[in-house]
Coordinates of C-alpha atoms in Angstrom, one line a residue:
M1 CA 3.1 -1.2 22.5
T2 CA 6.7 -1.4 23.4
L3 CA 7.4 -1.0 27.4
Q4 CA 10.1 1.4 28.3
S5 CA 13.7 0.0 27.2
N6 CA 15.4 1.2 30.4
T7 CA 13.4 -1.3 32.4
I8 CA 13.6 -4.4 30.2
Q9 CA 16.7 -6.5 29.5
R10 CA 16.7 -7.0 25.8
E11 CA 18.8 -9.5 23.7
T12 CA 20.8 -7.7 21.0
M13 CA 21.6 -9.2 17.6
A14 CA 24.0 -7.5 15.2
Y15 CA 24.1 -7.5 11.5
D16 CA 25.6 -5.7 8.8
V17 CA 22.3 -4.8 7.3
V18 CA 18.7 -4.9 8.9
V19 CA 15.8 -4.8 6.2
V20 CA 12.5 -3.8 7.7
G21 CA 9.7 -5.3 5.5
G22 CA 9.6 -8.4 3.5
G23 CA 7.8 -6.9 0.4
P24 CA 9.4 -6.8 -2.9
A25 CA 11.5 -3.8 -2.2
G26 CA 13.0 -5.3 1.0
L27 CA 13.6 -8.9 -0.7
S28 CA 15.1 -7.5 -3.7
A29 CA 17.4 -5.5 -1.4
A30 CA 18.4 -8.5 0.7
I31 CA 19.1 -10.6 -2.6
R32 CA 21.3 -7.8 -4.3
L33 CA 23.3 -7.5 -1.0
K34 CA 24.1 -11.0 -1.1
Q35 CA 24.9 -11.1 -4.8
I36 CA 27.4 -8.3 -4.4
S37 CA 28.9 -9.4 -1.0
P38 CA 28.0 -13.0 0.0
D39 CA 29.8 -12.7 3.4
L40 CA 27.3 -9.8 4.6
S41 CA 25.0 -10.8 7.5
V42 CA 21.6 -9.5 6.4
C43 CA 18.2 -10.0 8.1
V44 CA 14.7 -9.3 7.0
L45 CA 11.9 -8.5 9.5
E46 CA 8.5 -9.2 8.4
K47 CA 5.4 -8.1 10.7
G48 CA 3.1 -10.7 9.1
S49 CA 2.8 -14.3 10.0
E50 CA 4.8 -15.3 7.0
I51 CA 6.1 -13.6 3.9
G52 CA 3.3 -12.3 1.7
A53 CA 0.7 -12.4 4.6
H54 CA 0.4 -8.7 4.5
I55 CA 1.0 -8.3 0.7
L56 CA -1.9 -7.1 -1.3
S57 CA -1.9 -5.7 -4.9
G58 CA -3.6 -6.3 -8.2
A59 CA -1.2 -7.3 -9.6
V60 CA -0.1 -6.7 -13.1
V61 CA 3.9 -6.6 -12.7
D62 CA 6.4 -5.0 -15.2
P63 CA 9.3 -7.5 -15.2
R64 CA 11.9 -4.9 -15.8
A65 CA 13.5 -4.9 -12.3
L66 CA 13.2 -8.7 -11.8
D67 CA 14.9 -9.2 -15.2
E68 CA 17.9 -7.4 -13.8
L69 CA 17.8 -8.9 -10.3
L70 CA 17.2 -12.6 -11.4
P71 CA 17.5 -12.7 -15.2
D72 CA 16.7 -16.4 -15.5
W73 CA 13.4 -16.1 -13.5
R74 CA 11.2 -17.4 -16.2
N75 CA 12.8 -21.0 -16.1
D76 CA 13.0 -21.2 -12.2
D77 CA 9.4 -21.9 -11.3
C78 CA 8.6 -18.4 -10.7
P79 CA 4.9 -17.8 -10.1
L80 CA 5.0 -14.6 -12.0
A81 CA 5.7 -16.4 -15.2
E82 CA 2.5 -18.4 -15.4
T83 CA 0.2 -15.8 -16.8
P84 CA 1.5 -13.2 -19.2
V85 CA -0.9 -10.6 -20.2
T86 CA -2.6 -11.2 -23.4
D87 CA -5.0 -8.2 -24.0
N88 CA -6.0 -4.9 -22.3
W89 CA -9.3 -3.4 -21.9
H90 CA -10.1 0.0 -20.5
W91 CA -13.8 0.9 -20.0
V92 CA -15.4 4.1 -18.9
L93 CA -18.6 3.1 -16.8
T94 CA -22.0 4.8 -16.8
Q95 CA -24.4 3.4 -14.4
K96 CA -25.8 0.8 -16.7
G97 CA -23.3 1.1 -19.8
K98 CA -19.8 1.4 -20.8
Y99 CA -17.7 2.6 -23.5
S100 CA -14.0 1.6 -24.3
L101 CA -10.9 3.8 -24.6
P102 CA -8.6 2.4 -27.2
H103 CA -5.1 1.9 -25.8
A104 CA -4.0 3.3 -29.3
I105 CA -4.8 6.9 -27.8
M106 CA -2.3 6.4 -24.7
P107 CA 1.3 6.7 -24.7
G108 CA 3.3 3.7 -25.6
F109 CA 4.8 3.5 -22.1
M110 CA 1.3 2.7 -20.8
S111 CA 1.1 -0.6 -22.6
N112 CA 0.9 -3.8 -20.7
A113 CA 2.9 -5.6 -23.2
G114 CA 5.4 -8.0 -21.7
C115 CA 3.8 -7.8 -18.3
Y116 CA 2.5 -10.6 -16.2
T117 CA -0.6 -11.0 -13.8
A118 CA -0.3 -12.8 -10.7
S119 CA -0.3 -12.8 -6.9
L120 CA 2.4 -10.2 -5.5
G121 CA 2.3 -12.3 -2.4
N122 CA 3.3 -15.3 -4.0
L123 CA 6.1 -13.6 -6.0
C124 CA 7.4 -12.2 -2.6
R125 CA 7.3 -15.9 -1.3
W126 CA 9.5 -17.1 -4.3
L127 CA 12.0 -14.2 -3.7
A128 CA 12.1 -15.2 -0.1
A129 CA 13.0 -18.5 -0.9
W130 CA 15.8 -17.1 -3.0
A131 CA 17.0 -14.8 -0.3
E132 CA 17.1 -17.7 2.3
A133 CA 19.0 -20.0 -0.2
M134 CA 21.7 -17.0 -0.3
G135 CA 22.0 -16.7 3.4
V136 CA 19.5 -14.0 4.3
E137 CA 17.9 -14.5 7.7
I138 CA 14.2 -13.9 7.5
F139 CA 12.1 -13.5 10.7
P140 CA 8.4 -13.5 10.2
G141 CA 6.0 -12.4 12.9
F142 CA 8.6 -9.8 14.3
P143 CA 7.5 -6.4 13.6
A144 CA 10.1 -3.4 13.8
A145 CA 8.3 -1.2 16.7
E146 CA 11.1 1.4 17.6
L147 CA 14.1 3.0 16.0
L148 CA 17.3 2.6 17.6
V149 CA 19.2 5.9 17.5
E150 CA 22.6 6.6 18.7
G151 CA 23.4 10.4 18.2
D152 CA 22.0 11.5 15.0
R153 CA 22.1 8.3 13.3
I154 CA 19.9 5.1 13.1
I155 CA 21.8 2.0 14.4
G156 CA 18.9 -0.5 14.0
V157 CA 15.5 -1.3 15.1
Q158 CA 13.8 -2.9 18.3
T159 CA 11.2 -5.6 17.6
G160 CA 7.7 -5.3 19.4
D161 CA 7.1 -6.8 22.8
M162 CA 4.9 -10.0 22.8
G163 CA 2.7 -10.9 25.6
V164 CA 1.9 -7.2 26.7
S165 CA -1.9 -7.1 28.3
A166 CA -4.5 -4.6 27.1
D167 CA -3.5 -2.5 30.3
G168 CA 0.1 -2.2 29.0
Q169 CA 1.5 -4.4 31.6
P170 CA 3.6 -7.8 31.0
G171 CA 1.4 -10.8 30.8
A172 CA 1.9 -14.3 31.6
D173 CA 3.6 -15.0 28.4
Y174 CA 5.5 -11.7 28.1
Q175 CA 8.6 -11.6 26.0
P176 CA 10.5 -8.6 25.5
G177 CA 11.4 -7.4 21.8
M178 CA 15.2 -7.7 20.6
N179 CA 17.4 -4.9 19.6
L180 CA 18.7 -5.6 16.0
T181 CA 21.7 -3.3 15.3
A182 CA 23.1 -2.7 11.9
R183 CA 25.7 -1.0 10.2
Y184 CA 22.9 0.3 7.8
T185 CA 19.2 -0.1 7.9
I186 CA 16.7 -0.3 5.0
F187 CA 13.1 0.6 5.7
A188 CA 10.8 -1.0 3.3
E189 CA 7.7 -1.0 5.2
G190 CA 5.3 -0.2 2.4
A191 CA 2.9 2.9 2.2
R192 CA 2.5 5.1 5.5
G193 CA 4.8 2.8 7.4
H194 CA 4.7 3.8 11.0
L195 CA 8.5 4.0 11.5
T196 CA 8.9 5.8 8.0
K197 CA 6.6 8.6 9.4
R198 CA 8.9 9.1 12.3
L199 CA 11.9 9.1 10.3
K200 CA 10.3 11.7 7.7
A201 CA 9.6 13.9 10.9
Q202 CA 13.1 13.2 12.6
Y203 CA 15.2 14.1 9.5
D204 CA 12.7 16.5 7.8
L205 CA 12.7 14.1 4.8
E206 CA 9.7 15.8 3.2
R207 CA 11.2 19.5 3.1
D208 CA 11.8 19.6 -0.5
C209 CA 8.8 17.6 -1.8
Q210 CA 4.9 17.8 -2.1
P211 CA 3.1 16.0 0.5
Q212 CA 2.2 12.3 -0.3
V213 CA -1.2 11.4 -1.2
Y214 CA -3.2 8.0 -1.3
G215 CA -5.7 5.8 -2.6
L216 CA -7.3 3.0 -0.8
G217 CA -7.3 -0.2 -3.0
I218 CA -10.0 -2.8 -1.9
K219 CA -9.6 -6.3 -3.4
E220 CA -11.3 -9.7 -3.5
L221 CA -10.2 -13.0 -5.4
W222 CA -12.8 -15.1 -7.1
D223 CA -13.0 -18.2 -8.7
I224 CA -15.2 -17.9 -11.7
P225 CA -16.7 -20.2 -14.3
P226 CA -14.2 -21.4 -17.1
E227 CA -16.4 -19.9 -19.7
H228 CA -15.9 -16.7 -18.2
H229 CA -12.3 -17.0 -17.7
V230 CA -9.6 -15.5 -20.2
P231 CA -6.1 -16.1 -19.0
G232 CA -4.1 -12.9 -19.2
R233 CA -6.9 -10.5 -19.8
V234 CA -6.6 -7.2 -18.1
L235 CA -9.5 -4.7 -17.4
H236 CA -9.6 -1.2 -15.8
T237 CA -12.4 0.9 -15.5
Q238 CA -13.1 4.5 -14.5
G239 CA -16.3 6.8 -14.1
W240 CA -19.2 5.2 -12.3
P241 CA -19.9 4.6 -9.5
L242 CA -17.6 7.4 -8.1
S243 CA -18.8 9.8 -10.6
E244 CA -21.8 10.2 -8.7
S245 CA -20.1 11.6 -5.6
G246 CA -17.5 13.7 -7.5
S247 CA -14.8 11.5 -6.4
W248 CA -12.2 9.8 -8.2
G249 CA -10.8 6.2 -8.7
G250 CA -11.5 3.3 -10.5
G251 CA -11.8 -0.7 -10.7
F252 CA -9.5 -3.5 -12.0
L253 CA -10.2 -7.1 -13.0
Y254 CA -7.4 -9.4 -13.9
H255 CA -7.7 -13.0 -15.2
Q256 CA -5.1 -14.8 -13.4
A257 CA -3.9 -18.5 -13.1
G258 CA -6.1 -21.5 -11.9
G259 CA -9.5 -20.0 -13.2
Q260 CA -9.2 -16.9 -10.9
V261 CA -9.7 -13.3 -11.1
A262 CA -8.3 -10.7 -9.0
L263 CA -10.6 -7.6 -8.8
G264 CA -10.7 -4.5 -6.8
F265 CA -11.6 -0.9 -6.7
V266 CA -9.2 2.1 -5.8
T267 CA -10.8 5.2 -4.3
A268 CA -8.4 8.4 -4.2
L269 CA -8.5 9.4 -0.4
D270 CA -8.7 13.0 -1.2
Y271 CA -12.6 12.8 -1.6
K272 CA -14.6 15.6 -0.1
N273 CA -17.9 14.1 0.6
P274 CA -17.7 12.4 4.2
Y275 CA -20.6 10.2 3.4
V276 CA -18.5 8.2 0.7
S277 CA -17.7 4.7 1.7
P278 CA -14.9 3.4 -0.4
Y279 CA -15.9 -0.2 0.5
E280 CA -19.5 0.1 -0.6
E281 CA -18.4 1.8 -3.7
F282 CA -16.6 -1.2 -4.5
Q283 CA -19.5 -3.4 -3.8
R284 CA -21.7 -1.3 -6.0
W285 CA -19.2 -1.4 -8.7
K286 CA -19.4 -5.2 -8.8
Q287 CA -23.2 -4.8 -9.4
H288 CA -22.6 -3.0 -12.7
P289 CA -23.8 -5.2 -15.7
A290 CA -20.5 -5.7 -17.3
I291 CA -18.8 -6.5 -14.1
R292 CA -21.4 -8.7 -12.9
A293 CA -21.6 -10.8 -16.0
I294 CA -18.1 -11.9 -15.3
L295 CA -18.5 -12.8 -11.8
E296 CA -21.9 -14.6 -12.0
G297 CA -21.6 -18.4 -11.1
G298 CA -18.4 -17.6 -9.2
R299 CA -17.4 -17.3 -5.6
R300 CA -15.5 -14.9 -3.5
V301 CA -12.4 -16.6 -1.8
A302 CA -10.3 -13.9 -0.4
Y303 CA -10.6 -10.2 0.8
G304 CA -8.1 -7.5 1.8
A305 CA -7.4 -3.8 1.5
R306 CA -4.2 -1.6 1.4
A307 CA -3.4 2.2 0.9
I308 CA -1.4 3.0 -2.2
N309 CA 0.9 5.8 -2.8
E310 CA -0.4 8.0 -5.5
G311 CA 1.8 11.3 -5.0
G312 CA 4.1 10.4 -7.8
W313 CA 7.6 11.9 -8.4
Q314 CA 6.9 15.3 -6.8
S315 CA 6.3 13.4 -3.4
V316 CA 9.2 11.5 -3.3
P317 CA 11.2 12.7 -0.1
H318 CA 14.7 12.7 0.5
L319 CA 15.8 8.8 0.8
A320 CA 18.9 8.8 2.8
F321 CA 19.6 9.9 6.3
P322 CA 22.3 8.8 8.6
G323 CA 22.5 5.0 9.1
G324 CA 19.6 4.1 6.7
V325 CA 17.4 4.7 3.6
L326 CA 13.9 4.4 2.4
V327 CA 13.0 2.2 -0.3
G328 CA 9.7 1.0 -2.3
C329 CA 6.4 2.3 -1.1
A330 CA 7.8 3.5 2.1
A331 CA 9.4 6.2 -0.2
G332 CA 6.5 6.2 -2.9
F333 CA 7.5 5.1 -6.2
V334 CA 4.2 4.2 -7.7
N335 CA 3.4 4.7 -11.4
V336 CA -0.3 5.8 -11.0
P337 CA -1.6 5.8 -14.4
R338 CA 0.1 2.5 -15.1
I339 CA -1.3 1.3 -11.8
K340 CA 2.2 -0.2 -11.1
G341 CA 4.8 0.0 -8.3
S342 CA 6.4 -3.5 -7.9
H343 CA 9.0 -3.0 -10.6
T344 CA 10.2 0.5 -9.1
A345 CA 10.1 -0.7 -5.6
M346 CA 12.1 -3.6 -6.7
K347 CA 14.8 -1.4 -8.3
S348 CA 14.9 1.1 -5.5
G349 CA 15.9 -1.8 -3.2
M350 CA 18.5 -2.9 -5.6
L351 CA 20.1 0.6 -5.8
A352 CA 20.1 0.9 -1.9
A353 CA 21.8 -2.5 -1.8
E354 CA 24.6 -1.5 -4.2
S355 CA 25.0 1.9 -2.3
I356 CA 25.3 0.0 1.1
A357 CA 27.6 -2.8 -0.2
R358 CA 30.2 0.1 -1.5
A359 CA 29.8 1.8 2.0
I360 CA 30.6 -1.3 3.9
A361 CA 33.3 -2.3 1.6
A362 CA 34.9 0.8 2.4
D363 CA 34.6 0.0 6.2
Q364 CA 31.8 2.6 6.8
A365 CA 28.8 2.4 9.1
G366 CA 26.2 4.7 9.9
T367 CA 26.9 7.2 7.2
Q368 CA 24.2 9.1 5.1
L369 CA 24.1 7.3 1.6
D370 CA 23.6 10.3 -0.7
D371 CA 24.9 8.4 -3.5
Y372 CA 21.9 6.0 -3.2
E373 CA 19.5 9.0 -3.8
E374 CA 21.8 10.3 -6.4
A375 CA 21.6 6.9 -8.3
L376 CA 17.9 6.6 -8.0
R377 CA 17.1 10.1 -9.2
S378 CA 19.2 9.3 -12.5
S379 CA 17.8 6.0 -12.9
W380 CA 14.9 4.9 -15.1
I381 CA 12.7 5.1 -11.9
A382 CA 13.1 8.9 -12.3
E383 CA 12.7 8.7 -16.1
E384 CA 9.4 6.6 -15.8
L385 CA 7.8 8.7 -13.0
T386 CA 8.6 12.1 -14.6
L387 CA 6.8 11.2 -17.5
V388 CA 3.5 10.5 -15.5
Q389 CA 3.8 13.1 -12.6
N390 CA 0.8 15.2 -13.3
A391 CA -1.6 12.6 -14.0
Q392 CA -2.8 12.3 -10.5
P393 CA -3.2 16.0 -9.8
M394 CA -4.7 16.8 -13.2
V395 CA -7.6 14.5 -12.1
A396 CA -7.8 15.8 -8.7
T397 CA -7.6 19.4 -9.9
F398 CA -9.9 19.2 -12.8
G399 CA -12.2 16.1 -12.2
G400 CA -12.4 12.6 -13.8
A401 CA -13.4 13.8 -17.4
L402 CA -11.4 16.8 -18.1
G403 CA -8.6 15.6 -15.9
T404 CA -8.2 12.5 -17.8
V405 CA -8.1 14.4 -21.1
L406 CA -5.5 16.8 -19.6
A407 CA -3.4 14.0 -17.8
G408 CA -3.1 12.3 -21.4
A409 CA -2.0 15.4 -23.2
D410 CA 0.6 16.0 -20.4
M411 CA 1.8 12.4 -20.6
W412 CA 2.1 12.6 -24.6
S413 CA 3.9 15.9 -24.3
R414 CA 6.3 14.7 -21.9
S415 CA 7.0 11.6 -24.0
L416 CA 7.2 13.4 -27.3
L417 CA 8.6 16.8 -26.5
G418 CA 10.4 16.3 -23.1
F419 CA 8.0 18.6 -21.4
G420 CA 4.5 18.7 -20.1
I421 CA 1.5 21.0 -20.8
A422 CA 2.1 22.2 -17.2
P423 CA 5.1 22.3 -14.7
P424 CA 5.0 19.7 -11.8
M425 CA 1.8 20.3 -9.9
A426 CA 1.1 20.5 -6.1
H427 CA -0.7 18.1 -3.9
R428 CA -3.0 18.7 -1.0
R429 CA -2.9 16.2 2.1
D430 CA -6.0 13.8 1.7
H431 CA -7.3 14.6 5.2
E432 CA -7.5 18.3 4.3
A433 CA -10.0 17.7 1.6
T434 CA -12.7 16.1 3.8
G435 CA -15.6 18.5 4.0
R436 CA -18.2 19.2 6.5
A437 CA -21.2 17.0 6.6
D438 CA -23.8 19.6 6.4
L439 CA -22.7 20.6 2.8
Y440 CA -23.5 17.0 1.7
R441 CA -26.3 14.5 1.4
P442 CA -26.0 11.2 3.0
I443 CA -25.5 8.4 0.4
A444 CA -28.0 5.5 0.3
Y445 CA -25.9 2.5 -0.4
P446 CA -27.8 -0.8 -1.7
R447 CA -27.9 -3.6 0.8
P448 CA -25.6 -6.5 -0.2
D449 CA -27.2 -9.4 -1.7
G450 CA -24.9 -12.1 -0.6
V451 CA -23.9 -13.4 -3.8
I452 CA -21.8 -10.6 -5.6
S453 CA -21.9 -7.9 -2.9
F454 CA -21.2 -8.4 0.7
D455 CA -21.3 -6.8 4.0
R456 CA -18.0 -5.7 5.6
L457 CA -17.7 -8.1 8.3
T458 CA -18.5 -11.1 6.4
N459 CA -15.9 -10.0 4.0
V460 CA -13.3 -9.4 6.7
A461 CA -13.7 -13.1 7.5
F462 CA -12.1 -14.1 4.2
S463 CA -9.0 -12.0 5.0
A464 CA -8.0 -14.3 7.9
T465 CA -7.4 -11.5 10.1
N466 CA -6.5 -12.0 13.7
H467 CA -5.0 -10.2 16.6
A468 CA -4.6 -11.3 20.0
E469 CA -7.3 -9.7 22.0
D470 CA -5.5 -9.0 25.2
Q471 CA -3.1 -6.5 24.0
P472 CA -2.9 -2.7 23.7
C473 CA -4.9 -1.0 21.1
H474 CA -2.6 -0.4 18.1
L475 CA -5.0 2.3 16.8
R476 CA -4.2 5.2 19.1
L477 CA -6.3 8.5 19.6
K478 CA -4.0 11.5 20.4
D479 CA -7.2 13.1 21.9
A480 CA -10.2 10.9 22.9
Q481 CA -12.6 13.7 22.7
V482 CA -11.9 14.6 19.0
P483 CA -13.9 11.6 17.5
L484 CA -17.2 13.0 19.2
A485 CA -16.4 16.8 19.4
V486 CA -14.8 17.1 15.9
N487 CA -15.4 14.1 13.5
L488 CA -19.0 13.2 14.4
T489 CA -20.3 16.7 14.9
R490 CA -18.6 18.3 11.9
H491 CA -18.0 15.5 9.4
A492 CA -20.7 12.8 10.5
G493 CA -17.9 10.3 11.9
P494 CA -16.1 9.4 8.5
E495 CA -14.2 6.8 10.1
A496 CA -17.2 4.5 10.3
R497 CA -17.0 4.6 6.4
Y498 CA -13.6 5.1 5.1
C499 CA -12.3 1.7 7.2
P500 CA -13.1 -1.2 4.9
A501 CA -13.1 -3.5 7.8
G502 CA -15.4 -1.9 10.3
V503 CA -12.9 -1.0 12.9
Y504 CA -14.5 2.1 13.9
E505 CA -18.3 2.5 15.1
F506 CA -20.1 5.3 17.0
V507 CA -22.3 3.5 19.4
E508 CA -24.8 4.7 22.0
D509 CA -24.7 3.7 25.7
A510 CA -27.7 2.9 28.0
S511 CA -28.2 6.8 28.3
G512 CA -28.1 7.5 24.6
A513 CA -24.8 9.1 24.5
S514 CA -22.4 8.3 21.5
R515 CA -19.0 6.9 21.8
L516 CA -16.5 5.8 19.5
Q517 CA -15.9 2.0 19.8
I518 CA -12.5 0.6 18.1
N519 CA -12.7 -3.0 17.0
A520 CA -8.9 -3.2 16.6
Q521 CA -9.2 -7.2 16.1
N522 CA -10.6 -6.4 12.6
C523 CA -7.9 -4.2 11.3
L524 CA -6.4 -5.1 8.0
H525 CA -3.3 -2.8 8.3
C526 CA -4.5 -0.7 5.3
K527 CA -3.6 2.7 7.0
S528 CA -6.6 4.4 5.7
C529 CA -7.5 5.9 9.2
D530 CA -3.9 7.2 9.9
I531 CA -4.2 9.1 6.3
K532 CA -8.1 10.1 6.1
D533 CA -8.8 11.1 9.7
P534 CA -9.9 14.8 9.4
T535 CA -7.7 16.0 12.4
Q536 CA -5.0 13.5 12.2
N537 CA -5.9 12.1 15.6
I538 CA -5.5 8.6 14.9
E539 CA -2.2 7.1 14.8
W540 CA -1.6 3.5 13.5
V541 CA 1.2 1.7 15.3
T542 CA 2.3 -2.1 14.8
P543 CA 0.4 -4.4 16.9
E544 CA 1.9 -7.7 18.4
G545 CA 3.8 -9.8 15.8
A546 CA 1.9 -12.0 13.2
G547 CA -1.2 -9.9 13.9
G548 CA -3.4 -8.8 11.0
P549 CA -4.4 -10.4 7.7
N550 CA -3.2 -13.7 6.5
Y551 CA -3.4 -13.4 2.7
P552 CA -3.1 -16.5 1.0
N553 CA -2.2 -15.4 -2.5
M554 CA -3.3 -11.8 -2.7

């Protein structure tokens, strides 16, 4: 919560460019700005306790953008260089068995040849070191809480207040947030950023695109026995267990450096059955004989979750508005069938930086940078995402089996002929898909064994998540009656299941009456509640700085 600005004296710091978000897009933008114009004053705000603390991805990274940004990165101790992809497996799972899909039946651009698997958080830490060496000021633990607006243009952001008590009043250690003004502000908040949501509404940025849709990615990091580890091996799965509920998604397992595997499960958030629990589906997936065989004898060392853009090219909004731009996952450049978005995020940040540098060189400030959007829509980002733009909606419309076949046919057609088997398809917002509970059977998920599968709260401890307890709840209910009157009554309380951190619980008081309890201190900042709540009654806003997960190398 940020107190009313007109009652608080705030320090103001002026920059040429303020970057909101220390992920791959924001850091690439900062580096590119300094490459072009070393004298520009540039700062990066990061809400996590350090760069990388809130970064979670698989990750298999296409180095195309990094090759453009820092061509000699392979010889500069970059953590990405340690583990090139060596082979690719793609399994379709049944409850007890599997069969492989050969990569030969997939278009060539689906190959992981030349890619690397590593911690995206560690890559961001490496990029941050580069940026700081070039003179970029990086402020971890300082979330951008409010937009600064002058007339119709963005002139910067206000950082969150510190030391505000749970009742909204200044506490003993209260420190007001700062106003950071800029000639241009780059919003690189990641998927479903809370300021990005406001910007989309304020400037009607989604007026000409399809709504964004999302998946929830839940991840664990494991140390496994050496005899099970094959550095550079990349495995993806589809089918079971989500096939049992008519939902869609799949698993990944990447053999990375240091005898570790990064494994996780993505559930598309357009699932209909309100009894689906993405977390429990992930735990069940690990018990598949083929997955369990890789993990046995190992140990889980980290856990986390994050929403992922899945809308594709037709969901990319307008990117420029007076005084600012959207880059990276704030805009939504994930290549869904390739399960990659870091390279496109980085490239978007670089293109934004080039546009801003030109504008400042022409002594402009606060203008709308339409040339950035034009450059991006004619770049290789557009070329790559156009080829796959029907993959997600094909599956969403026709289901896992037929949808996969049609998506493959559409990608082949676009690759070979320049057009798809269908025009760009529409999306439906994820929360609109949630069905009534009386139309579905509850799902009896197996109890965790504590060896391969775990309960949610035990896993949350492995995310090092922490929030100061005496602060306003950052998960706001627009109407406190809706969780009981609508969500629990009509949908059997899906927030108790879609959250991967056990934040939402329906509990009974002494009289037996139900109420929604929000355990905000558990929040992983995944944004699933902001996306999937059936009535859009939950609004995620940034908590006090440095709160949330502290991922080591996710």
